XYZ file of N, CA and C in Angstrom:
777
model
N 86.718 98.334 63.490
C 87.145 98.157 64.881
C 86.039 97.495 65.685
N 86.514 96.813 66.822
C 85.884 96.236 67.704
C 85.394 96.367 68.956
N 84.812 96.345 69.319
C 85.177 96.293 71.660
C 84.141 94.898 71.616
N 84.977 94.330 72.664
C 84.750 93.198 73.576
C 84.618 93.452 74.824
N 83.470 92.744 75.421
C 83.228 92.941 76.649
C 82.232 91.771 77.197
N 81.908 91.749 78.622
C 81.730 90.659 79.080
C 80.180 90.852 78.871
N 79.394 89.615 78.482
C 77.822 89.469 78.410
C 76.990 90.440 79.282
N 77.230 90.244 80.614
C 77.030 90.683 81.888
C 76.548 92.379 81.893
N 77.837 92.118 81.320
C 77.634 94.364 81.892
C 77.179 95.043 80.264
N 77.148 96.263 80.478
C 77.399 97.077 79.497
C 77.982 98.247 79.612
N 78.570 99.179 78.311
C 79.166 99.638 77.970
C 79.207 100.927 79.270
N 78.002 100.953 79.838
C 78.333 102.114 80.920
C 78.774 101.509 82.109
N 78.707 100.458 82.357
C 79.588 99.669 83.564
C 80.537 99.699 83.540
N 81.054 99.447 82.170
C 82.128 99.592 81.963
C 83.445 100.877 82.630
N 82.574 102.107 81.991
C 82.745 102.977 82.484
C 83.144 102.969 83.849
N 81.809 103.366 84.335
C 81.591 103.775 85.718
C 82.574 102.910 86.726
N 82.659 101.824 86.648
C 83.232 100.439 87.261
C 85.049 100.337 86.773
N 84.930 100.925 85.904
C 86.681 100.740 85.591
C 86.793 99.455 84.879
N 85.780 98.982 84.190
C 85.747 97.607 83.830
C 86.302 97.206 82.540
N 87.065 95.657 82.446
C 87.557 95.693 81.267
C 87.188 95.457 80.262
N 88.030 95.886 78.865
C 87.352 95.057 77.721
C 88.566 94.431 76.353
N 88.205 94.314 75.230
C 88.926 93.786 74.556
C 89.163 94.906 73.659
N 89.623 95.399 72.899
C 89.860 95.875 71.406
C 90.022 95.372 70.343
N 89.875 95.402 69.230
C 90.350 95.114 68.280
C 90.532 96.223 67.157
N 91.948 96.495 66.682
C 92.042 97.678 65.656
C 92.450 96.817 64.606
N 92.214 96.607 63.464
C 92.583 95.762 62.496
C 92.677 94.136 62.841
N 93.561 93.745 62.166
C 93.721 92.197 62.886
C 93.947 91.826 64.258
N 94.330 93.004 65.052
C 95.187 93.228 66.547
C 93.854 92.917 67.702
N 94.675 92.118 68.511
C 93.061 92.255 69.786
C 94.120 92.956 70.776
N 93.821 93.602 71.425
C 94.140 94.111 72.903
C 93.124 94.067 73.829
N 93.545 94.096 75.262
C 92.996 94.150 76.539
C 93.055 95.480 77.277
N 91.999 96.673 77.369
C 91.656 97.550 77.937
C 91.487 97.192 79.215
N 92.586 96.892 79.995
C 91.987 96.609 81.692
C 90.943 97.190 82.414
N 90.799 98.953 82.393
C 89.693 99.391 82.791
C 89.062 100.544 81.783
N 89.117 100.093 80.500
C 88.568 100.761 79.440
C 88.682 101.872 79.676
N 89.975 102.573 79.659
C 90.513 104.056 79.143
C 89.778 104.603 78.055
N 89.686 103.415 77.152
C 89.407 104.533 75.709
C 87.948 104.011 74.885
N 87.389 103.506 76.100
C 85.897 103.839 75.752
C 85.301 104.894 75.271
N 85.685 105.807 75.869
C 84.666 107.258 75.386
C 85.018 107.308 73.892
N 86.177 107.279 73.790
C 86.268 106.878 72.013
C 85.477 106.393 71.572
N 85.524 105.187 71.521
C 84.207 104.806 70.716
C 82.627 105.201 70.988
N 82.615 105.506 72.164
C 81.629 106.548 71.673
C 81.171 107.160 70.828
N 81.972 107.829 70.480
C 81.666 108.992 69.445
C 81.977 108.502 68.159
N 81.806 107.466 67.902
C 82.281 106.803 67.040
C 80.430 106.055 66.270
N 80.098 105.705 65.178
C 78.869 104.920 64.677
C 79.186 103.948 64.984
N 78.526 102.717 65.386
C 78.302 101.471 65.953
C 77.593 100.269 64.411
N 77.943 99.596 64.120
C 77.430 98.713 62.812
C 76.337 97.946 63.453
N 76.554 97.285 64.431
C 75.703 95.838 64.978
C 76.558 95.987 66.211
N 75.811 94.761 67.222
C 75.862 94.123 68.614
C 75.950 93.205 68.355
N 76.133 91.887 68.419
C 76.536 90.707 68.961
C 77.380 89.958 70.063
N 77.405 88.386 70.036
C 78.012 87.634 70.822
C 79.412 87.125 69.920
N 80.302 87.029 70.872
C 81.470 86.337 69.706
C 82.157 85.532 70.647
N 82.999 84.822 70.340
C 83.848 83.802 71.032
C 85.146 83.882 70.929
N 85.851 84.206 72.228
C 87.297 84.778 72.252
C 87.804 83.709 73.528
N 88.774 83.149 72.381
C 89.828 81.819 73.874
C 88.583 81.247 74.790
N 87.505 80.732 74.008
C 86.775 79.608 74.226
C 85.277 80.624 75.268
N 85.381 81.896 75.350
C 84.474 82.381 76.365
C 83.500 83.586 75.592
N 82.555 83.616 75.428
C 81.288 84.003 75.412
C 81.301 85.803 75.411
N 81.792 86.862 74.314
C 81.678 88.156 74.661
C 80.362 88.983 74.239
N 80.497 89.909 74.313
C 79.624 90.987 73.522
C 80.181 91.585 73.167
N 79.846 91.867 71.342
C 81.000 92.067 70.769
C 80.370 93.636 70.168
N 80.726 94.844 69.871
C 79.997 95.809 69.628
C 81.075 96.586 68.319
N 80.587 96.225 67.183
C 81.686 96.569 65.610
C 81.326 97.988 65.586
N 82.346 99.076 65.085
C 82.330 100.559 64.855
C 82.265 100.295 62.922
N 82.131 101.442 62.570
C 81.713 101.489 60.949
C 82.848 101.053 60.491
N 83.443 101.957 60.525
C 85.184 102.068 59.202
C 86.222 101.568 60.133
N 86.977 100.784 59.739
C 88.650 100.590 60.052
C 89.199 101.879 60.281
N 88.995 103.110 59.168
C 89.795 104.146 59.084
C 89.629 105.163 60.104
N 88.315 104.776 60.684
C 88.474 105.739 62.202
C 89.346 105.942 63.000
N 90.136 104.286 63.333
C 91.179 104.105 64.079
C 91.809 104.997 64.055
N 92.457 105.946 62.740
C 93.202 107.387 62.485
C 92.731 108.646 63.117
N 91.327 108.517 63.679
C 91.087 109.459 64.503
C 90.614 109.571 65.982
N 91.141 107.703 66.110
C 91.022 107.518 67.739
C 92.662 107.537 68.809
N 92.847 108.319 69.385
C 94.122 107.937 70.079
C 93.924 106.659 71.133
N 94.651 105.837 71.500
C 94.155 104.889 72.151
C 96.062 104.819 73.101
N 95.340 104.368 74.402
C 96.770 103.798 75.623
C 96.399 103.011 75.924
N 97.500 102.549 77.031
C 96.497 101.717 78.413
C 96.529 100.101 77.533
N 96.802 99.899 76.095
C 96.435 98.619 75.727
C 97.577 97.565 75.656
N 97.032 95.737 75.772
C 97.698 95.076 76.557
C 97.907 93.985 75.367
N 98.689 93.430 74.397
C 98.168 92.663 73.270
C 97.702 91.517 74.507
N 96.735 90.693 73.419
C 95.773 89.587 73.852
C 96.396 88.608 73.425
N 96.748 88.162 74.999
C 97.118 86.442 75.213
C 96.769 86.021 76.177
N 97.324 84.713 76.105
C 96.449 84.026 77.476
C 96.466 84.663 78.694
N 97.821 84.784 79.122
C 97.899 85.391 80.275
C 97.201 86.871 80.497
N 96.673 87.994 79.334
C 96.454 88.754 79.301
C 94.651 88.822 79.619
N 94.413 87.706 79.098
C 92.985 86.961 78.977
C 92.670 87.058 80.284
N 93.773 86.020 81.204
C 93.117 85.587 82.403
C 93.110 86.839 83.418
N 93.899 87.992 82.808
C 93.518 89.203 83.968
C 92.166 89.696 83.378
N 92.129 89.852 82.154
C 90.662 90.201 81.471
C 89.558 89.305 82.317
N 89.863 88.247 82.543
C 88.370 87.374 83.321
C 88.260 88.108 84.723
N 89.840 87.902 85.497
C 89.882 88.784 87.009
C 88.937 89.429 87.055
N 89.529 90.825 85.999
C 88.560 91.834 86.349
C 87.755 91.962 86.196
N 86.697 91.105 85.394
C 85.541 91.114 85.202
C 84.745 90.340 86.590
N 85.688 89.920 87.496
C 84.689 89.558 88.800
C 84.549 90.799 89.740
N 86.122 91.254 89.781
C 85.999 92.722 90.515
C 84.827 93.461 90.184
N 84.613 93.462 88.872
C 83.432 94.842 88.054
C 82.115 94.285 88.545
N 82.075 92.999 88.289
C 80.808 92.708 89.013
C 80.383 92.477 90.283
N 81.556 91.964 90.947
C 80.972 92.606 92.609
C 81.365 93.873 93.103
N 81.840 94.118 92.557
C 81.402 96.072 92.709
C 80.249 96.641 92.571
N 79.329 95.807 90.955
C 78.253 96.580 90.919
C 77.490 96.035 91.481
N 77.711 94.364 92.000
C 76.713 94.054 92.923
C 76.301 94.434 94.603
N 77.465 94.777 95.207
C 77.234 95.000 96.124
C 76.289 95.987 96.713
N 76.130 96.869 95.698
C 75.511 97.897 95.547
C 73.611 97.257 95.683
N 73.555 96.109 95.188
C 72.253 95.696 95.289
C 71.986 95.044 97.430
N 73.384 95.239 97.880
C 73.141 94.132 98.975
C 71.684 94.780 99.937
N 71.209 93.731 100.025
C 70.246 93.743 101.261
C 70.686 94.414 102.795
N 71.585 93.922 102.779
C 72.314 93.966 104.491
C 73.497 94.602 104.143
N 73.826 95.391 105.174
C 75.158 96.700 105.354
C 75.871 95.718 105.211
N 77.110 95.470 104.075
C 78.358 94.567 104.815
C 79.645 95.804 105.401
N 80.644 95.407 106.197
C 81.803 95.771 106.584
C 82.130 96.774 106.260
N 82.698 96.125 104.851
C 83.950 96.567 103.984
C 83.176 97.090 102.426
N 83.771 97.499 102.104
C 83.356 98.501 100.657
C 84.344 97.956 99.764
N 84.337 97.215 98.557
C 84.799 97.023 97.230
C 85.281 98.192 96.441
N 86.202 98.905 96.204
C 86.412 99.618 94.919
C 87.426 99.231 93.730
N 86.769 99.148 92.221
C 88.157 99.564 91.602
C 89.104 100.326 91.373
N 90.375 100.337 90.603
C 91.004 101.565 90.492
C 91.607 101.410 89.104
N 92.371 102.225 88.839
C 92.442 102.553 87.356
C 94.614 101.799 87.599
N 94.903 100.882 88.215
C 96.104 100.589 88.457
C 96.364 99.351 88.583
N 96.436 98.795 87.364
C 96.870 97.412 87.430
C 95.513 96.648 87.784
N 95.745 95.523 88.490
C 94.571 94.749 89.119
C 94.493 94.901 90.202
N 95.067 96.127 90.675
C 95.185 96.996 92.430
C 93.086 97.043 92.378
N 92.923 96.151 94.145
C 91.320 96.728 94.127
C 91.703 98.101 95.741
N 90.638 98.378 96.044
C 91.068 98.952 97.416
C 89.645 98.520 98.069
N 89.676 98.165 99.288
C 89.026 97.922 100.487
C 88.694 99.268 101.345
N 87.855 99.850 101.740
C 87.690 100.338 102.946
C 86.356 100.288 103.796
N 86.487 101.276 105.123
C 84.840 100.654 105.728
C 83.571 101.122 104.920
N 82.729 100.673 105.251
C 81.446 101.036 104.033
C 80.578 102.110 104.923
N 80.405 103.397 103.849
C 79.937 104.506 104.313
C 78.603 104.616 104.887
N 77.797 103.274 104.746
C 76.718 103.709 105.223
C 76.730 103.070 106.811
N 77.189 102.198 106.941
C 77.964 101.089 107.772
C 78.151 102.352 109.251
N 79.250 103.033 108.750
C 80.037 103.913 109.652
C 78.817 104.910 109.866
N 78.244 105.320 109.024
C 77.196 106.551 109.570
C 75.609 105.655 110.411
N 75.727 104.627 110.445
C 74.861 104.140 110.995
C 75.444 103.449 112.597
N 76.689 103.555 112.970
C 77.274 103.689 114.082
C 78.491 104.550 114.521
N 77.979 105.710 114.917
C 78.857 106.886 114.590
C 79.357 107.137 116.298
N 78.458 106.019 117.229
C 79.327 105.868 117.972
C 80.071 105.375 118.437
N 80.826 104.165 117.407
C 81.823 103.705 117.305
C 82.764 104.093 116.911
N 82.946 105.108 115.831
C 83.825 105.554 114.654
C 84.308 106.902 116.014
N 83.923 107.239 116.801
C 84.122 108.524 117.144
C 84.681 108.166 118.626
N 84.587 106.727 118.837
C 85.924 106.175 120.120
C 87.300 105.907 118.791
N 88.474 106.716 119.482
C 89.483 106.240 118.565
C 90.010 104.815 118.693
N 89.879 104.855 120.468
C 90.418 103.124 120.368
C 90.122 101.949 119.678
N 88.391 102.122 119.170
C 87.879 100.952 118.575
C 88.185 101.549 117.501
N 88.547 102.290 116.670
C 88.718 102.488 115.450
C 89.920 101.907 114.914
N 91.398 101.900 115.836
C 92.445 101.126 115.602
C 92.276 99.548 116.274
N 91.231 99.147 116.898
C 90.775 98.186 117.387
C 90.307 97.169 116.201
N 89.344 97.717 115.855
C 88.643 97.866 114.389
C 89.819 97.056 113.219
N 90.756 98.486 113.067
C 91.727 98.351 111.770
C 92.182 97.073 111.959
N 92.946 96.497 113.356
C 93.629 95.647 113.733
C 93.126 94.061 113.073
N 91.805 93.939 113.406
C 90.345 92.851 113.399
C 90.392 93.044 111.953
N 90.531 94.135 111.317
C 90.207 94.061 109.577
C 91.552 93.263 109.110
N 92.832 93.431 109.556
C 94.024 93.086 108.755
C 94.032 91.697 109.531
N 93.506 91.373 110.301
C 93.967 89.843 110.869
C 92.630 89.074 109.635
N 91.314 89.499 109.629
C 90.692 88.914 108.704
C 91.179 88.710 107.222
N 91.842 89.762 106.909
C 92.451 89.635 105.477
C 93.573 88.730 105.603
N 93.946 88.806 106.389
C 95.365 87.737 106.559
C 94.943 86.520 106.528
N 94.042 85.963 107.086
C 93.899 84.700 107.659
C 93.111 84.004 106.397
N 92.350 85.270 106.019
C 91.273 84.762 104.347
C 92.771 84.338 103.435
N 93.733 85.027 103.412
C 94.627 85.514 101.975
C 95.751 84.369 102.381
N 95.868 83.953 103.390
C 97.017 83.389 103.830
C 97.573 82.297 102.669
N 98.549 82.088 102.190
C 99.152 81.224 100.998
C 98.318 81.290 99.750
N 98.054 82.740 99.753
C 97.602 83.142 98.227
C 98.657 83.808 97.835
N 98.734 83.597 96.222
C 99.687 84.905 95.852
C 99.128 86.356 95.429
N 98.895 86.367 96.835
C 98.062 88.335 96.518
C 99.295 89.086 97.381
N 99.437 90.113 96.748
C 99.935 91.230 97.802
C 98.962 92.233 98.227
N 98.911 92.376 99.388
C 98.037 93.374 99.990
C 98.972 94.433 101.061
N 98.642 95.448 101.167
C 98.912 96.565 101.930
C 97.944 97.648 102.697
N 98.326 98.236 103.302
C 97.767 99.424 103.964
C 98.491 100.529 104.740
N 98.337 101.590 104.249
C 98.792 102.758 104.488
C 98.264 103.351 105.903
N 96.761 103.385 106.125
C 96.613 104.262 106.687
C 95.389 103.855 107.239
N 94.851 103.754 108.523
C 93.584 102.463 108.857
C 92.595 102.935 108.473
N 92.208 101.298 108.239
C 90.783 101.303 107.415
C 90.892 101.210 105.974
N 92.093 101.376 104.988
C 92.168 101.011 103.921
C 93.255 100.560 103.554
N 92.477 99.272 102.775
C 93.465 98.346 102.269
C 93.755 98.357 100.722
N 94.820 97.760 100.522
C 94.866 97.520 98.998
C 95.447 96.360 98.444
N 94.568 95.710 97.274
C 95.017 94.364 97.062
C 95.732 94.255 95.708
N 96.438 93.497 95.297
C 96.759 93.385 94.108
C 96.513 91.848 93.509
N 95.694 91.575 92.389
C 94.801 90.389 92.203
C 95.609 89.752 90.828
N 96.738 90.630 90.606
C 97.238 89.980 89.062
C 97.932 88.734 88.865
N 98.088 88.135 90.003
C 98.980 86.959 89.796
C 98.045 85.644 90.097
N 96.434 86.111 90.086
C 95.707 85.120 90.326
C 94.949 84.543 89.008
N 94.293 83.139 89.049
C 93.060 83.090 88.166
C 91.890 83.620 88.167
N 90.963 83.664 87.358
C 89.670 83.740 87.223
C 89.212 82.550 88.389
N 89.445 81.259 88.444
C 89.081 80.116 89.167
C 89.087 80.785 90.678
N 90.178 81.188 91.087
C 90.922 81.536 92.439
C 90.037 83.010 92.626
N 89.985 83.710 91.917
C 88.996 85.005 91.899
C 87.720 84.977 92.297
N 87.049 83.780 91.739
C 85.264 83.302 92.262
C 85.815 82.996 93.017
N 86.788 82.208 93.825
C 86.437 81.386 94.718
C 86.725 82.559 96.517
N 87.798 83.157 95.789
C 88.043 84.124 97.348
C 86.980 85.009 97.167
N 86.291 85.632 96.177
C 84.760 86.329 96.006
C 84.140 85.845 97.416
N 83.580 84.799 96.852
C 82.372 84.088 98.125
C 83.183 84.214 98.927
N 84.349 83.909 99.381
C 84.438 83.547 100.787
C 84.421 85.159 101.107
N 84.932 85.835 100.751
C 85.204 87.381 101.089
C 83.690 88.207 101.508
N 82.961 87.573 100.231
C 81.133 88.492 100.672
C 80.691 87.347 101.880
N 81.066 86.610 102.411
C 80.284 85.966 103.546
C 80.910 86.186 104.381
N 82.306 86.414 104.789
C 83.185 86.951 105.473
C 82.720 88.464 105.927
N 82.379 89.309 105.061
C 82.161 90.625 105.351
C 80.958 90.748 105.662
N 79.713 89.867 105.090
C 78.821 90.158 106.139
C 78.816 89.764 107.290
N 79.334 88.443 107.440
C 79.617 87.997 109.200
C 80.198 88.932 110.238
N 81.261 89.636 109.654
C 81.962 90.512 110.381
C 80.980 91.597 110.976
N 79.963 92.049 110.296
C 78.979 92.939 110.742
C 78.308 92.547 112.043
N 78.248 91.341 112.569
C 77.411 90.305 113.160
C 78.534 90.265 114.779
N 79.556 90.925 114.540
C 80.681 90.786 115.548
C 80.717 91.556 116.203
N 80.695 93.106 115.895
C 81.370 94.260 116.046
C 80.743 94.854 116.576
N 79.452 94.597 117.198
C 78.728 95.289 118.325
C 78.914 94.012 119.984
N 79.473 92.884 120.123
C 80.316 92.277 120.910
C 81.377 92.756 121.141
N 82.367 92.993 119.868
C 83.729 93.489 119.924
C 83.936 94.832 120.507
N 82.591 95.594 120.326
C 82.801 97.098 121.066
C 82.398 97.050 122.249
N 81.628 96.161 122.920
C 81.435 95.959 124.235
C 82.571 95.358 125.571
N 82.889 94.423 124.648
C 84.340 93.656 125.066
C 85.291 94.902 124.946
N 85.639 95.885 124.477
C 86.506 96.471 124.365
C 86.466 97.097 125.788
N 85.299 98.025 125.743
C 84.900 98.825 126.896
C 85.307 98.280 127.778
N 84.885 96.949 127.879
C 85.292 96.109 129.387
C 86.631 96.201 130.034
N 87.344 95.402 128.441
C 88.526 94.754 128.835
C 89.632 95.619 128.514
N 89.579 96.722 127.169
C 90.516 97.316 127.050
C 90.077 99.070 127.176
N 89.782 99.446 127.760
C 89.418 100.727 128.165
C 90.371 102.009 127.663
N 91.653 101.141 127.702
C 92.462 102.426 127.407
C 93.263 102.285 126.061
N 92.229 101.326 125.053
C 92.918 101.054 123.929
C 93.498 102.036 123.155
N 93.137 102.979 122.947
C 93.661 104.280 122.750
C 95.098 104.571 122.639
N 95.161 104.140 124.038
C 96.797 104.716 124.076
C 97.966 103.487 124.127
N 97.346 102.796 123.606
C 98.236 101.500 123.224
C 99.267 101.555 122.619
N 100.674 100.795 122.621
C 102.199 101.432 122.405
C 101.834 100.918 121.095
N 100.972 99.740 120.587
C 100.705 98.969 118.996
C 100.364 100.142 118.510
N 99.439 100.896 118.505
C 99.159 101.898 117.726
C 99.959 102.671 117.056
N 100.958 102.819 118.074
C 102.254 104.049 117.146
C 103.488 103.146 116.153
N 102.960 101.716 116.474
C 103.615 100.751 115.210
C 102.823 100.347 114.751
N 101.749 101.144 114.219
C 100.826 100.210 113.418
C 101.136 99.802 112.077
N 102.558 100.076 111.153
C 102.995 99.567 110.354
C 103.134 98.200 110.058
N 104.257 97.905 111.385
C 104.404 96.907 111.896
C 103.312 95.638 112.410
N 102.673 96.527 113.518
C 101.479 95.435 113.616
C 100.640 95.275 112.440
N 100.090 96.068 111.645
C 99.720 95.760 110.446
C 99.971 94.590 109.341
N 101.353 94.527 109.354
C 101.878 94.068 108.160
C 102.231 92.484 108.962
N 102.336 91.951 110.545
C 102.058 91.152 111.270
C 100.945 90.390 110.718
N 99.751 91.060 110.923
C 98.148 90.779 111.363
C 98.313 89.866 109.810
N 98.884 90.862 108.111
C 98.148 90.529 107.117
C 99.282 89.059 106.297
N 100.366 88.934 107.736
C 100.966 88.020 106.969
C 100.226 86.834 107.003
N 98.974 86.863 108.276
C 98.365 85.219 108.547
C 98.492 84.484 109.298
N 100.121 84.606 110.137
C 100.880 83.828 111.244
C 100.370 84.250 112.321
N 100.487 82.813 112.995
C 99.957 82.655 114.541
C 100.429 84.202 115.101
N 99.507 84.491 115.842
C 100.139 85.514 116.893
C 101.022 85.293 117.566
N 100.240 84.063 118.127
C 101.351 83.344 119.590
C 102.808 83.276 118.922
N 103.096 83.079 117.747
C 104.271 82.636 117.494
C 105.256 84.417 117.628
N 104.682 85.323 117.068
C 105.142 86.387 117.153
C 105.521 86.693 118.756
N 104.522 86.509 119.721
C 104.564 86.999 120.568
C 105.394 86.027 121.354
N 105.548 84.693 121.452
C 106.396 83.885 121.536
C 108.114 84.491 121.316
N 107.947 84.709 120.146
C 109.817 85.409 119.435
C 109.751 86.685 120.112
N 108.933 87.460 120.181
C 109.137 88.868 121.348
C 109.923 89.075 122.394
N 109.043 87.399 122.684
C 109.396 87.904 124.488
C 110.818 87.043 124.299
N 111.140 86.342 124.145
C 112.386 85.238 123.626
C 113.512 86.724 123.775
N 113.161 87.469 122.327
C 114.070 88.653 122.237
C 114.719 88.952 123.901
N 113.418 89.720 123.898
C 113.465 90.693 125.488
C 114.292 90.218 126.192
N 113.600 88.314 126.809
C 114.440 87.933 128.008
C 115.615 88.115 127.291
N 116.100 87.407 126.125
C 117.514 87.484 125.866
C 118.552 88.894 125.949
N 117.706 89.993 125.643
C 118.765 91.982 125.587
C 118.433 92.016 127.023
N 117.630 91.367 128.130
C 117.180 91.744 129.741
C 118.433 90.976 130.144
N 119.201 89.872 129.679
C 120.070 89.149 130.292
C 121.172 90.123 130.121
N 121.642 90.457 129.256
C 123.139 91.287 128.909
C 123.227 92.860 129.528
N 124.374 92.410 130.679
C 124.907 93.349 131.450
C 125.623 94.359 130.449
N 124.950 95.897 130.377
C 125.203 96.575 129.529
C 126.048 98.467 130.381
């Protein structure tokens, strides 16, 4: 037996990170999206390490002793290996690594990277050190749905005519789904996303001042109790004006009819 995995990381990144890898049980390759059944091989003897070459790209390839172990490994979660299976295998190998990179950043960004164990679902939320280093922001509610609002118009406007689906339940966290993208399209919304999120840091002590000013009683704003709605507005990408344009259109039109 085999595991494949990307040059980059190792076998405890793997882990820790939800990160993917390859299998191989006999002639068979599969794709471990976030290596479920690592710990298996664990416990398993290891022959050699090497590099190998899978659909033209560069792995680390790590051989177990016997074939016949396989009989005492249970294994799920696996994806047979094809192209298309490949190119989520590359995905996630950008997720895994700016996950573990962020962790090196110099400067607080925004937003927080996580994986999850669901598909190529990542989740977004604010970054913990971020929030405890302005705790008197987090503790006005208005800027906090102020906040959420500014996060889903940024994701919108980054994501706009991508094929990602994104959502959010509940403010302050988002969730993306990255499976219908390339590896190509993956680096490329990367960068824009880590320069995006540190900029945003660079805003949000303006944005809380401006608030104070101008919206004082953001709080009790009627958007808030549709924040479904405004939500799912903000992350489609579309002009505001145009929304707010068709609003009022509505209104005058149900204000005309004698009821």
């Amino acid at each position: 037996m085999k595991v494949y995995f990307d040059k980059e990381l190792e076998i405890n990144d793997l882990m820790q990170y939800y990160g993917p890898c390859i299998v191989q049980i006999g002639s068979n390759l599969y794709v471990d999206l976030h290596s479920t059944n690592i710990l298996n091989f664990l416990m398993l003897e290891s022959v050699r390490e090497y590099t190998d070459t899978l659909f033209g790209e560069e792995l680390k390839c790590v051989e177990y002793l016997q074939e016949n172990q396989a009989n005492f490994v249970e294994f799920r979660d696996l994806i047979p290996l094809d192209e298309k299976s490949f190119e989520n295998f590359k995905v996630a190998n950008v997720i895994v690594k700016h996950v573990k990179m962020q962790k090196g950043y110099t400067s607080v960004p925004l937003l927080s990277v996580e994986n999850t164990v669901y598909g190529m679902e990542i989740s977004l939320s604010l970054n913990k050190q971020y929030m405890l280093a302005h705790t008197e922001y987090f503790s006005n509610k208005g800027f906090v749905h102020l906040l959420d609002f500014l996060i889903a118009w940024m994701l919108g406007q980054m994501l706009k005519g991508e094929n990602i689906k994104i959502a959010s339940s509940e403010p302050l966290m988002y969730k993306m789904d990255l499976s219908q993208i390339s590896e190509e399209k993956a680096l490329m919304l990367e960068e824009k996303f880590k320069n995006v999120n540190l900029k945003m840091v660079d805003v949000i002590d303006g944005l809380y001042d401006l608030m104070l000013r101008i919206l004082p009683d953001m709080e009790n704003f009627s958007l808030i109790e549709n924040r479904d709605f405004v939500v799912k507005m903000f992350l489609s990408g579309q002009p505001l004006s145009k929304f707010v344009q068709e609003l009022r259109t509505i209104d005058e039109l149900f204000n005309s009819i004698r009821i």
